[in-house]
PDB file of N, CA and C in Angstrom:
ATOM      1  N   LYS A   1     -21.433   9.497  13.857  1.00 61.00           N
ATOM      2  CA  LYS A   1     -20.533   8.434  13.409  1.00 61.00           C
ATOM      3  C   LYS A   1     -20.780   8.097  11.948  1.00 61.00           C
ATOM      4  N   GLN A   2     -19.696   7.802  11.269  1.00 72.00           N
ATOM      5  CA  GLN A   2     -19.811   7.318   9.888  1.00 72.00           C
ATOM      6  C   GLN A   2     -20.353   5.886   9.919  1.00 72.00           C
ATOM      7  N   TRP A   3     -20.971   5.437   8.828  1.00 70.00           N
ATOM      8  CA  TRP A   3     -21.564   4.096   8.794  1.00 70.00           C
ATOM      9  C   TRP A   3     -20.543   3.020   9.131  1.00 70.00           C
ATOM     10  N   TYR A   4     -19.301   3.164   8.638  1.00 71.00           N
ATOM     11  CA  TYR A   4     -18.309   2.112   8.854  1.00 71.00           C
ATOM     12  C   TYR A   4     -17.871   2.030  10.314  1.00 71.00           C
ATOM     13  N   GLN A   5     -18.006   3.116  11.067  1.00 72.00           N
ATOM     14  CA  GLN A   5     -17.658   3.073  12.487  1.00 72.00           C
ATOM     15  C   GLN A   5     -18.646   2.207  13.272  1.00 72.00           C
ATOM     16  N   ARG A   6     -19.831   2.007  12.718  1.00 75.00           N
ATOM     17  CA  ARG A   6     -20.816   1.120  13.332  1.00 75.00           C
ATOM     18  C   ARG A   6     -20.718  -0.295  12.781  1.00 75.00           C
ATOM     19  N   ARG A   7     -20.073  -0.472  11.635  1.00 80.00           N
ATOM     20  CA  ARG A   7     -20.080  -1.753  10.941  1.00 80.00           C
ATOM     21  C   ARG A   7     -18.741  -2.485  10.929  1.00 80.00           C
ATOM     22  N   VAL A   8     -17.662  -1.786  11.248  1.00 81.00           N
ATOM     23  CA  VAL A   8     -16.328  -2.385  11.190  1.00 81.00           C
ATOM     24  C   VAL A   8     -15.618  -2.125  12.513  1.00 81.00           C
ATOM     25  N   ALA A   9     -15.050  -3.177  13.082  1.00 81.00           N
ATOM     26  CA  ALA A   9     -14.287  -3.031  14.321  1.00 81.00           C
ATOM     27  C   ALA A   9     -12.872  -3.548  14.089  1.00 81.00           C
ATOM     28  N   ILE A  10     -11.943  -3.015  14.841  1.00 80.00           N
ATOM     29  CA  ILE A  10     -10.579  -3.537  14.808  1.00 80.00           C
ATOM     30  C   ILE A  10     -10.351  -4.242  16.138  1.00 80.00           C
ATOM     31  N   THR A  11     -10.171  -5.547  16.066  1.00 82.00           N
ATOM     32  CA  THR A  11      -9.981  -6.374  17.250  1.00 82.00           C
ATOM     33  C   THR A  11      -8.624  -7.046  17.158  1.00 82.00           C
ATOM     34  N   ALA A  12      -7.737  -6.720  18.073  1.00 83.00           N
ATOM     35  CA  ALA A  12      -6.372  -7.277  18.092  1.00 83.00           C
ATOM     36  C   ALA A  12      -5.689  -7.055  16.741  1.00 83.00           C
ATOM     37  N   GLY A  13      -5.928  -5.882  16.144  1.00 80.00           N
ATOM     38  CA  GLY A  13      -5.303  -5.546  14.871  1.00 80.00           C
ATOM     39  C   GLY A  13      -5.960  -6.168  13.651  1.00 80.00           C
ATOM     40  N   ILE A  14      -7.084  -6.839  13.845  1.00 83.00           N
ATOM     41  CA  ILE A  14      -7.785  -7.514  12.746  1.00 83.00           C
ATOM     42  C   ILE A  14      -9.118  -6.802  12.512  1.00 83.00           C
ATOM     43  N   LEU A  15      -9.408  -6.491  11.256  1.00 82.00           N
ATOM     44  CA  LEU A  15     -10.694  -5.879  10.915  1.00 82.00           C
ATOM     45  C   LEU A  15     -11.794  -6.931  10.982  1.00 82.00           C
ATOM     46  N   VAL A  16     -12.908  -6.576  11.628  1.00 83.00           N
ATOM     47  CA  VAL A  16     -14.024  -7.498  11.787  1.00 83.00           C
ATOM     48  C   VAL A  16     -15.303  -6.778  11.388  1.00 83.00           C
ATOM     49  N   ALA A  17     -16.087  -7.405  10.502  1.00 82.00           N
ATOM     50  CA  ALA A  17     -17.390  -6.850  10.137  1.00 82.00           C
ATOM     51  C   ALA A  17     -18.360  -7.180  11.259  1.00 82.00           C
ATOM     52  N   LYS A  18     -19.115  -6.175  11.695  1.00 78.00           N
ATOM     53  CA  LYS A  18     -20.057  -6.389  12.802  1.00 78.00           C
ATOM     54  C   LYS A  18     -21.361  -5.675  12.519  1.00 78.00           C
ATOM     55  N   GLY A  19     -22.425  -6.170  13.094  1.00 69.00           N
ATOM     56  CA  GLY A  19     -23.711  -5.490  13.027  1.00 69.00           C
ATOM     57  C   GLY A  19     -24.233  -5.261  11.621  1.00 69.00           C
ATOM     58  N   ASN A  20     -23.824  -6.088  10.676  1.00 68.00           N
ATOM     59  CA  ASN A  20     -24.324  -5.947   9.314  1.00 68.00           C
ATOM     60  C   ASN A  20     -25.643  -6.708   9.212  1.00 68.00           C
ATOM     61  N   ASN A  21     -26.705  -5.970   8.910  1.00 76.00           N
ATOM     62  CA  ASN A  21     -28.046  -6.542   8.941  1.00 76.00           C
ATOM     63  C   ASN A  21     -28.435  -7.270   7.674  1.00 76.00           C
ATOM     64  N   ASN A  22     -27.699  -7.072   6.609  1.00 88.00           N
ATOM     65  CA  ASN A  22     -28.064  -7.709   5.344  1.00 88.00           C
ATOM     66  C   ASN A  22     -26.822  -7.838   4.465  1.00 88.00           C
ATOM     67  N   ASP A  23     -26.988  -8.503   3.335  1.00 89.00           N
ATOM     68  CA  ASP A  23     -25.856  -8.733   2.434  1.00 89.00           C
ATOM     69  C   ASP A  23     -25.255  -7.430   1.935  1.00 89.00           C
ATOM     70  N   LEU A  24     -26.079  -6.439   1.648  1.00 90.00           N
ATOM     71  CA  LEU A  24     -25.568  -5.169   1.128  1.00 90.00           C
ATOM     72  C   LEU A  24     -24.652  -4.501   2.148  1.00 90.00           C
ATOM     73  N   ASP A  25     -25.067  -4.473   3.408  1.00 88.00           N
ATOM     74  CA  ASP A  25     -24.210  -3.910   4.454  1.00 88.00           C
ATOM     75  C   ASP A  25     -22.894  -4.677   4.554  1.00 88.00           C
ATOM     76  N   LEU A  26     -22.969  -5.990   4.447  1.00 88.00           N
ATOM     77  CA  LEU A  26     -21.772  -6.817   4.547  1.00 88.00           C
ATOM     78  C   LEU A  26     -20.804  -6.527   3.393  1.00 88.00           C
ATOM     79  N   TYR A  27     -21.324  -6.418   2.180  1.00 91.00           N
ATOM     80  CA  TYR A  27     -20.461  -6.124   1.023  1.00 91.00           C
ATOM     81  C   TYR A  27     -19.853  -4.727   1.129  1.00 91.00           C
ATOM     82  N   LYS A  28     -20.630  -3.782   1.626  1.00 90.00           N
ATOM     83  CA  LYS A  28     -20.111  -2.429   1.804  1.00 90.00           C
ATOM     84  C   LYS A  28     -18.977  -2.435   2.832  1.00 90.00           C
ATOM     85  N   SER A  29     -19.172  -3.150   3.927  1.00 90.00           N
ATOM     86  CA  SER A  29     -18.124  -3.277   4.941  1.00 90.00           C
ATOM     87  C   SER A  29     -16.898  -3.979   4.380  1.00 90.00           C
ATOM     88  N   LEU A  30     -17.120  -5.010   3.584  1.00 91.00           N
ATOM     89  CA  LEU A  30     -16.004  -5.737   2.975  1.00 91.00           C
ATOM     90  C   LEU A  30     -15.188  -4.825   2.060  1.00 91.00           C
ATOM     91  N   GLY A  31     -15.863  -4.007   1.262  1.00 93.00           N
ATOM     92  CA  GLY A  31     -15.157  -3.053   0.408  1.00 93.00           C
ATOM     93  C   GLY A  31     -14.326  -2.081   1.225  1.00 93.00           C
ATOM     94  N   TRP A  32     -14.895  -1.584   2.331  1.00 92.00           N
ATOM     95  CA  TRP A  32     -14.169  -0.654   3.200  1.00 92.00           C
ATOM     96  C   TRP A  32     -12.938  -1.333   3.789  1.00 92.00           C
ATOM     97  N   MET A  33     -13.108  -2.587   4.239  1.00 91.00           N
ATOM     98  CA  MET A  33     -11.994  -3.305   4.850  1.00 91.00           C
ATOM     99  C   MET A  33     -10.902  -3.619   3.824  1.00 91.00           C
ATOM    100  N   HIS A  34     -11.298  -3.997   2.620  1.00 93.00           N
ATOM    101  CA  HIS A  34     -10.299  -4.254   1.578  1.00 93.00           C
ATOM    102  C   HIS A  34      -9.510  -2.996   1.250  1.00 93.00           C
ATOM    103  N   ALA A  35     -10.202  -1.867   1.164  1.00 94.00           N
ATOM    104  CA  ALA A  35      -9.487  -0.611   0.893  1.00 94.00           C
ATOM    105  C   ALA A  35      -8.534  -0.283   2.036  1.00 94.00           C
ATOM    106  N   HIS A  36      -8.942  -0.563   3.249  1.00 91.00           N
ATOM    107  CA  HIS A  36      -8.097  -0.305   4.421  1.00 91.00           C
ATOM    108  C   HIS A  36      -6.833  -1.161   4.383  1.00 91.00           C
ATOM    109  N   ASP A  37      -6.991  -2.446   4.105  1.00 91.00           N
ATOM    110  CA  ASP A  37      -5.869  -3.380   4.178  1.00 91.00           C
ATOM    111  C   ASP A  37      -5.120  -3.566   2.862  1.00 91.00           C
ATOM    112  N   ARG A  38      -5.785  -3.328   1.743  1.00 94.00           N
ATOM    113  CA  ARG A  38      -5.197  -3.715   0.458  1.00 94.00           C
ATOM    114  C   ARG A  38      -5.287  -2.635  -0.612  1.00 94.00           C
ATOM    115  N   TYR A  39      -5.226  -1.380  -0.198  1.00 93.00           N
ATOM    116  CA  TYR A  39      -5.366  -0.298  -1.176  1.00 93.00           C
ATOM    117  C   TYR A  39      -4.337  -0.394  -2.292  1.00 93.00           C
ATOM    118  N   VAL A  40      -3.090  -0.598  -1.955  1.00 94.00           N
ATOM    119  CA  VAL A  40      -2.039  -0.645  -2.980  1.00 94.00           C
ATOM    120  C   VAL A  40      -2.304  -1.787  -3.949  1.00 94.00           C
ATOM    121  N   GLN A  41      -2.712  -2.936  -3.431  1.00 96.00           N
ATOM    122  CA  GLN A  41      -3.016  -4.067  -4.297  1.00 96.00           C
ATOM    123  C   GLN A  41      -4.189  -3.753  -5.227  1.00 96.00           C
ATOM    124  N   LEU A  42      -5.244  -3.149  -4.681  1.00 95.00           N
ATOM    125  CA  LEU A  42      -6.383  -2.765  -5.520  1.00 95.00           C
ATOM    126  C   LEU A  42      -5.957  -1.783  -6.612  1.00 95.00           C
ATOM    127  N   PHE A  43      -5.133  -0.806  -6.236  1.00 95.00           N
ATOM    128  CA  PHE A  43      -4.663   0.200  -7.193  1.00 95.00           C
ATOM    129  C   PHE A  43      -3.822  -0.443  -8.302  1.00 95.00           C
ATOM    130  N   LEU A  44      -2.905  -1.326  -7.934  1.00 96.00           N
ATOM    131  CA  LEU A  44      -2.056  -1.977  -8.939  1.00 96.00           C
ATOM    132  C   LEU A  44      -2.864  -2.882  -9.866  1.00 96.00           C
ATOM    133  N   HIS A  45      -3.849  -3.567  -9.321  1.00 95.00           N
ATOM    134  CA  HIS A  45      -4.701  -4.420 -10.171  1.00 95.00           C
ATOM    135  C   HIS A  45      -5.515  -3.574 -11.143  1.00 95.00           C
ATOM    136  N   ARG A  46      -5.964  -2.416 -10.677  1.00 95.00           N
ATOM    137  CA  ARG A  46      -6.709  -1.519 -11.575  1.00 95.00           C
ATOM    138  C   ARG A  46      -5.813  -1.037 -12.714  1.00 95.00           C
ATOM    139  N   LEU A  47      -4.587  -0.628 -12.377  1.00 96.00           N
ATOM    140  CA  LEU A  47      -3.652  -0.208 -13.421  1.00 96.00           C
ATOM    141  C   LEU A  47      -3.352  -1.348 -14.386  1.00 96.00           C
ATOM    142  N   ALA A  48      -3.137  -2.529 -13.857  1.00 96.00           N
ATOM    143  CA  ALA A  48      -2.816  -3.684 -14.701  1.00 96.00           C
ATOM    144  C   ALA A  48      -3.975  -4.009 -15.646  1.00 96.00           C
ATOM    145  N   ALA A  49      -5.205  -3.999 -15.133  1.00 96.00           N
ATOM    146  CA  ALA A  49      -6.370  -4.313 -15.969  1.00 96.00           C
ATOM    147  C   ALA A  49      -6.562  -3.278 -17.071  1.00 96.00           C
ATOM    148  N   ARG A  50      -6.221  -2.040 -16.786  1.00 96.00           N
ATOM    149  CA  ARG A  50      -6.355  -0.973 -17.787  1.00 96.00           C
ATOM    150  C   ARG A  50      -5.170  -0.909 -18.750  1.00 96.00           C
ATOM    151  N   GLY A  51      -4.113  -1.663 -18.448  1.00 96.00           N
ATOM    152  CA  GLY A  51      -2.909  -1.598 -19.272  1.00 96.00           C
ATOM    153  C   GLY A  51      -2.155  -0.303 -19.060  1.00 96.00           C
ATOM    154  N   GLU A  52      -2.097   0.167 -17.810  1.00 97.00           N
ATOM    155  CA  GLU A  52      -1.486   1.463 -17.504  1.00 97.00           C
ATOM    156  C   GLU A  52      -0.330   1.369 -16.509  1.00 97.00           C
ATOM    157  N   LEU A  53       0.247   0.191 -16.331  1.00 96.00           N
ATOM    158  CA  LEU A  53       1.348   0.056 -15.377  1.00 96.00           C
ATOM    159  C   LEU A  53       2.537   0.937 -15.757  1.00 96.00           C
ATOM    160  N   THR A  54       2.925   0.903 -17.026  1.00 96.00           N
ATOM    161  CA  THR A  54       4.120   1.661 -17.432  1.00 96.00           C
ATOM    162  C   THR A  54       3.894   3.164 -17.374  1.00 96.00           C
ATOM    163  N   ALA A  55       2.653   3.606 -17.391  1.00 95.00           N
ATOM    164  CA  ALA A  55       2.370   5.043 -17.305  1.00 95.00           C
ATOM    165  C   ALA A  55       2.550   5.571 -15.885  1.00 95.00           C
ATOM    166  N   HIS A  56       2.470   4.676 -14.890  1.00 95.00           N
ATOM    167  CA  HIS A  56       2.494   5.130 -13.502  1.00 95.00           C
ATOM    168  C   HIS A  56       3.648   4.569 -12.681  1.00 95.00           C
ATOM    169  N   LEU A  57       4.342   3.579 -13.201  1.00 93.00           N
ATOM    170  CA  LEU A  57       5.431   2.939 -12.469  1.00 93.00           C
ATOM    171  C   LEU A  57       6.711   3.021 -13.295  1.00 93.00           C
ATOM    172  N   PRO A  58       7.849   2.799 -12.661  1.00 93.00           N
ATOM    173  CA  PRO A  58       9.098   2.783 -13.443  1.00 93.00           C
ATOM    174  C   PRO A  58       8.999   1.778 -14.585  1.00 93.00           C
ATOM    175  N   PHE A  59       9.509   2.148 -15.736  1.00 92.00           N
ATOM    176  CA  PHE A  59       9.409   1.322 -16.931  1.00 92.00           C
ATOM    177  C   PHE A  59      10.162   0.013 -16.759  1.00 92.00           C
ATOM    178  N   SER A  60       9.556  -1.053 -17.262  1.00 94.00           N
ATOM    179  CA  SER A  60      10.244  -2.341 -17.387  1.00 94.00           C
ATOM    180  C   SER A  60       9.632  -3.076 -18.572  1.00 94.00           C
ATOM    181  N   ASP A  61      10.406  -3.961 -19.157  1.00 96.00           N
ATOM    182  CA  ASP A  61       9.888  -4.759 -20.276  1.00 96.00           C
ATOM    183  C   ASP A  61       8.685  -5.589 -19.835  1.00 96.00           C
ATOM    184  N   THR A  62       8.725  -6.091 -18.605  1.00 95.00           N
ATOM    185  CA  THR A  62       7.630  -6.917 -18.097  1.00 95.00           C
ATOM    186  C   THR A  62       6.345  -6.117 -17.977  1.00 95.00           C
ATOM    187  N   SER A  63       6.426  -4.912 -17.417  1.00 94.00           N
ATOM    188  CA  SER A  63       5.204  -4.114 -17.271  1.00 94.00           C
ATOM    189  C   SER A  63       4.663  -3.696 -18.638  1.00 94.00           C
ATOM    190  N   LEU A  64       5.546  -3.415 -19.589  1.00 96.00           N
ATOM    191  CA  LEU A  64       5.091  -3.072 -20.942  1.00 96.00           C
ATOM    192  C   LEU A  64       4.366  -4.255 -21.583  1.00 96.00           C
ATOM    193  N   LYS A  65       4.930  -5.442 -21.450  1.00 97.00           N
ATOM    194  CA  LYS A  65       4.278  -6.645 -21.997  1.00 97.00           C
ATOM    195  C   LYS A  65       2.917  -6.863 -21.352  1.00 97.00           C
ATOM    196  N   ASN A  66       2.847  -6.665 -20.023  1.00 96.00           N
ATOM    197  CA  ASN A  66       1.567  -6.815 -19.326  1.00 96.00           C
ATOM    198  C   ASN A  66       0.550  -5.780 -19.797  1.00 96.00           C
ATOM    199  N   ASP A  67       0.993  -4.546 -20.001  1.00 97.00           N
ATOM    200  CA  ASP A  67       0.098  -3.497 -20.492  1.00 97.00           C
ATOM    201  C   ASP A  67      -0.453  -3.846 -21.878  1.00 97.00           C
ATOM    202  N   LEU A  68       0.434  -4.268 -22.758  1.00 97.00           N
ATOM    203  CA  LEU A  68      -0.005  -4.612 -24.110  1.00 97.00           C
ATOM    204  C   LEU A  68      -0.998  -5.773 -24.095  1.00 97.00           C
ATOM    205  N   LYS A  69      -0.722  -6.779 -23.282  1.00 96.00           N
ATOM    206  CA  LYS A  69      -1.614  -7.930 -23.196  1.00 96.00           C
ATOM    207  C   LYS A  69      -2.976  -7.524 -22.635  1.00 96.00           C
ATOM    208  N   ALA A  70      -2.988  -6.682 -21.597  1.00 95.00           N
ATOM    209  CA  ALA A  70      -4.255  -6.230 -21.015  1.00 95.00           C
ATOM    210  C   ALA A  70      -5.082  -5.461 -22.033  1.00 95.00           C
ATOM    211  N   LYS A  71      -4.424  -4.607 -22.809  1.00 95.00           N
ATOM    212  CA  LYS A  71      -5.156  -3.832 -23.821  1.00 95.00           C
ATOM    213  C   LYS A  71      -5.685  -4.747 -24.933  1.00 95.00           C
ATOM    214  N   GLN A  72      -4.894  -5.743 -25.323  1.00 97.00           N
ATOM    215  CA  GLN A  72      -5.342  -6.683 -26.360  1.00 97.00           C
ATOM    216  C   GLN A  72      -6.526  -7.526 -25.887  1.00 97.00           C
ATOM    217  N   MET A  73      -6.554  -7.816 -24.596  1.00 97.00           N
ATOM    218  CA  MET A  73      -7.629  -8.646 -24.042  1.00 97.00           C
ATOM    219  C   MET A  73      -8.892  -7.832 -23.740  1.00 97.00           C
ATOM    220  N   HIS A  74      -8.796  -6.503 -23.823  1.00 96.00           N
ATOM    221  CA  HIS A  74      -9.958  -5.627 -23.574  1.00 96.00           C
ATOM    222  C   HIS A  74     -10.598  -5.930 -22.216  1.00 96.00           C
ATOM    223  N   LEU A  75      -9.778  -6.017 -21.178  1.00 94.00           N
ATOM    224  CA  LEU A  75     -10.265  -6.411 -19.858  1.00 94.00           C
ATOM    225  C   LEU A  75     -11.314  -5.455 -19.298  1.00 94.00           C
ATOM    226  N   ILE A  76     -11.071  -4.162 -19.412  1.00 94.00           N
ATOM    227  CA  ILE A  76     -12.026  -3.190 -18.860  1.00 94.00           C
ATOM    228  C   ILE A  76     -13.349  -3.244 -19.615  1.00 94.00           C
ATOM    229  N   GLU A  77     -13.272  -3.306 -20.927  1.00 95.00           N
ATOM    230  CA  GLU A  77     -14.490  -3.371 -21.728  1.00 95.00           C
ATOM    231  C   GLU A  77     -15.277  -4.642 -21.413  1.00 95.00           C
ATOM    232  N   SER A  78     -14.569  -5.760 -21.273  1.00 95.00           N
ATOM    233  CA  SER A  78     -15.231  -7.027 -20.961  1.00 95.00           C
ATOM    234  C   SER A  78     -15.887  -6.986 -19.587  1.00 95.00           C
ATOM    235  N   ALA A  79     -15.179  -6.433 -18.609  1.00 93.00           N
ATOM    236  CA  ALA A  79     -15.739  -6.340 -17.253  1.00 93.00           C
ATOM    237  C   ALA A  79     -16.970  -5.433 -17.243  1.00 93.00           C
ATOM    238  N   THR A  80     -16.885  -4.312 -17.929  1.00 94.00           N
ATOM    239  CA  THR A  80     -18.007  -3.375 -17.980  1.00 94.00           C
ATOM    240  C   THR A  80     -19.210  -4.027 -18.665  1.00 94.00           C
ATOM    241  N   GLU A  81     -18.947  -4.705 -19.753  1.00 96.00           N
ATOM    242  CA  GLU A  81     -20.022  -5.362 -20.503  1.00 96.00           C
ATOM    243  C   GLU A  81     -20.660  -6.478 -19.683  1.00 96.00           C
ATOM    244  N   SER A  82     -19.863  -7.181 -18.904  1.00 95.00           N
ATOM    245  CA  SER A  82     -20.398  -8.298 -18.112  1.00 95.00           C
ATOM    246  C   SER A  82     -21.375  -7.817 -17.047  1.00 95.00           C
ATOM    247  N   LEU A  83     -21.244  -6.563 -16.605  1.00 92.00           N
ATOM    248  CA  LEU A  83     -22.171  -6.043 -15.609  1.00 92.00           C
ATOM    249  C   LEU A  83     -23.608  -6.010 -16.117  1.00 92.00           C
ATOM    250  N   SER A  84     -23.776  -5.907 -17.416  1.00 93.00           N
ATOM    251  CA  SER A  84     -25.137  -5.871 -17.970  1.00 93.00           C
ATOM    252  C   SER A  84     -25.790  -7.252 -17.971  1.00 93.00           C
ATOM    253  N   HIS A  85     -25.027  -8.285 -17.642  1.00 96.00           N
ATOM    254  CA  HIS A  85     -25.558  -9.651 -17.664  1.00 96.00           C
ATOM    255  C   HIS A  85     -25.818 -10.227 -16.277  1.00 96.00           C
ATOM    256  N   ILE A  86     -25.582  -9.461 -15.228  1.00 95.00           N
ATOM    257  CA  ILE A  86     -25.825 -10.011 -13.898  1.00 95.00           C
ATOM    258  C   ILE A  86     -27.145  -9.485 -13.352  1.00 95.00           C
ATOM    259  N   ASP A  87     -27.720 -10.254 -12.457  1.00 97.00           N
ATOM    260  CA  ASP A  87     -29.027  -9.879 -11.917  1.00 97.00           C
ATOM    261  C   ASP A  87     -28.913  -8.633 -11.033  1.00 97.00           C
ATOM    262  N   LYS A  88     -30.060  -8.013 -10.778  1.00 96.00           N
ATOM    263  CA  LYS A  88     -30.090  -6.746 -10.044  1.00 96.00           C
ATOM    264  C   LYS A  88     -29.545  -6.879  -8.627  1.00 96.00           C
ATOM    265  N   LYS A  89     -29.835  -7.985  -7.946  1.00 96.00           N
ATOM    266  CA  LYS A  89     -29.346  -8.158  -6.577  1.00 96.00           C
ATOM    267  C   LYS A  89     -27.820  -8.238  -6.566  1.00 96.00           C
ATOM    268  N   SER A  90     -27.243  -9.002  -7.478  1.00 96.00           N
ATOM    269  CA  SER A  90     -25.788  -9.128  -7.536  1.00 96.00           C
ATOM    270  C   SER A  90     -25.148  -7.789  -7.895  1.00 96.00           C
ATOM    271  N   LEU A  91     -25.755  -7.061  -8.820  1.00 96.00           N
ATOM    272  CA  LEU A  91     -25.235  -5.743  -9.182  1.00 96.00           C
ATOM    273  C   LEU A  91     -25.272  -4.797  -7.981  1.00 96.00           C
ATOM    274  N   ALA A  92     -26.331  -4.866  -7.192  1.00 96.00           N
ATOM    275  CA  ALA A  92     -26.421  -4.029  -5.988  1.00 96.00           C
ATOM    276  C   ALA A  92     -25.303  -4.378  -5.005  1.00 96.00           C
ATOM    277  N   LEU A  93     -24.949  -5.655  -4.901  1.00 95.00           N
ATOM    278  CA  LEU A  93     -23.864  -6.060  -4.004  1.00 95.00           C
ATOM    279  C   LEU A  93     -22.519  -5.543  -4.507  1.00 95.00           C
ATOM    280  N   VAL A  94     -22.308  -5.620  -5.823  1.00 95.00           N
ATOM    281  CA  VAL A  94     -21.072  -5.072  -6.412  1.00 95.00           C
ATOM    282  C   VAL A  94     -20.994  -3.574  -6.126  1.00 95.00           C
ATOM    283  N   GLU A  95     -22.099  -2.877  -6.340  1.00 96.00           N
ATOM    284  CA  GLU A  95     -22.119  -1.433  -6.083  1.00 96.00           C
ATOM    285  C   GLU A  95     -21.904  -1.128  -4.601  1.00 96.00           C
ATOM    286  N   GLY A  96     -22.431  -1.975  -3.712  1.00 94.00           N
ATOM    287  CA  GLY A  96     -22.198  -1.800  -2.286  1.00 94.00           C
ATOM    288  C   GLY A  96     -20.723  -1.945  -1.945  1.00 94.00           C
ATOM    289  N   TYR A  97     -20.064  -2.948  -2.538  1.00 94.00           N
ATOM    290  CA  TYR A  97     -18.624  -3.144  -2.334  1.00 94.00           C
ATOM    291  C   TYR A  97     -17.851  -1.899  -2.788  1.00 94.00           C
ATOM    292  N   VAL A  98     -18.188  -1.415  -3.980  1.00 96.00           N
ATOM    293  CA  VAL A  98     -17.538  -0.220  -4.522  1.00 96.00           C
ATOM    294  C   VAL A  98     -17.801   0.986  -3.613  1.00 96.00           C
ATOM    295  N   ASP A  99     -19.023   1.112  -3.114  1.00 95.00           N
ATOM    296  CA  ASP A  99     -19.334   2.204  -2.183  1.00 95.00           C
ATOM    297  C   ASP A  99     -18.459   2.135  -0.942  1.00 95.00           C
ATOM    298  N   GLY A 100     -18.208   0.921  -0.443  1.00 93.00           N
ATOM    299  CA  GLY A 100     -17.352   0.759   0.729  1.00 93.00           C
ATOM    300  C   GLY A 100     -15.921   1.165   0.443  1.00 93.00           C
ATOM    301  N   VAL A 101     -15.395   0.751  -0.709  1.00 95.00           N
ATOM    302  CA  VAL A 101     -14.033   1.150  -1.105  1.00 95.00           C
ATOM    303  C   VAL A 101     -13.959   2.671  -1.203  1.00 95.00           C
ATOM    304  N   ASN A 102     -14.914   3.270  -1.896  1.00 95.00           N
ATOM    305  CA  ASN A 102     -14.900   4.727  -2.086  1.00 95.00           C
ATOM    306  C   ASN A 102     -15.083   5.482  -0.781  1.00 95.00           C
ATOM    307  N   ALA A 103     -15.876   4.935   0.139  1.00 92.00           N
ATOM    308  CA  ALA A 103     -16.043   5.579   1.448  1.00 92.00           C
ATOM    309  C   ALA A 103     -14.710   5.623   2.183  1.00 92.00           C
ATOM    310  N   TYR A 104     -13.973   4.539   2.130  1.00 92.00           N
ATOM    311  CA  TYR A 104     -12.659   4.525   2.776  1.00 92.00           C
ATOM    312  C   TYR A 104     -11.745   5.574   2.135  1.00 92.00           C
ATOM    313  N   LEU A 105     -11.732   5.617   0.807  1.00 93.00           N
ATOM    314  CA  LEU A 105     -10.851   6.552   0.104  1.00 93.00           C
ATOM    315  C   LEU A 105     -11.221   8.005   0.400  1.00 93.00           C
ATOM    316  N   ARG A 106     -12.516   8.310   0.500  1.00 92.00           N
ATOM    317  CA  ARG A 106     -12.937   9.677   0.847  1.00 92.00           C
ATOM    318  C   ARG A 106     -12.459  10.044   2.256  1.00 92.00           C
ATOM    319  N   GLU A 107     -12.591   9.126   3.177  1.00 88.00           N
ATOM    320  CA  GLU A 107     -12.211   9.391   4.563  1.00 88.00           C
ATOM    321  C   GLU A 107     -10.707   9.486   4.761  1.00 88.00           C
ATOM    322  N   HIS A 108      -9.948   8.899   3.854  1.00 86.00           N
ATOM    323  CA  HIS A 108      -8.491   8.846   4.015  1.00 86.00           C
ATOM    324  C   HIS A 108      -7.780   9.458   2.814  1.00 86.00           C
ATOM    325  N   ALA A 109      -8.364  10.504   2.253  1.00 83.00           N
ATOM    326  CA  ALA A 109      -7.748  11.178   1.099  1.00 83.00           C
ATOM    327  C   ALA A 109      -6.388  11.747   1.517  1.00 83.00           C
ATOM    328  N   ARG A 110      -5.463  11.634   0.606  1.00 71.00           N
ATOM    329  CA  ARG A 110      -4.096  12.123   0.903  1.00 71.00           C
ATOM    330  C   ARG A 110      -3.847  13.429   0.227  1.00 71.00           C
TER     331      ARG A 110
END
């Protein structure tokens, strides 16, 4: 069994984290569940933060304005830089969440 099959259950159509022994397991399960339920939202937010909406979606003046604003605000650079200012435990939890998202994506590659 994959780790998430022991840590995530679907009960009445609702994802439930189970058997998580510590915060890292819980964050990893949360990342997996978010990818399961909200992949499109995560993908669109990533494009928006990078200023790449118009490169991947039909062109609109609104998406172009959002792209320009995101690039001017240096959102990706700021987020990356902020990681160097958080404590090791919090960084491990962020990485656990990312591991959960990536585990879902590997298992459900299209």
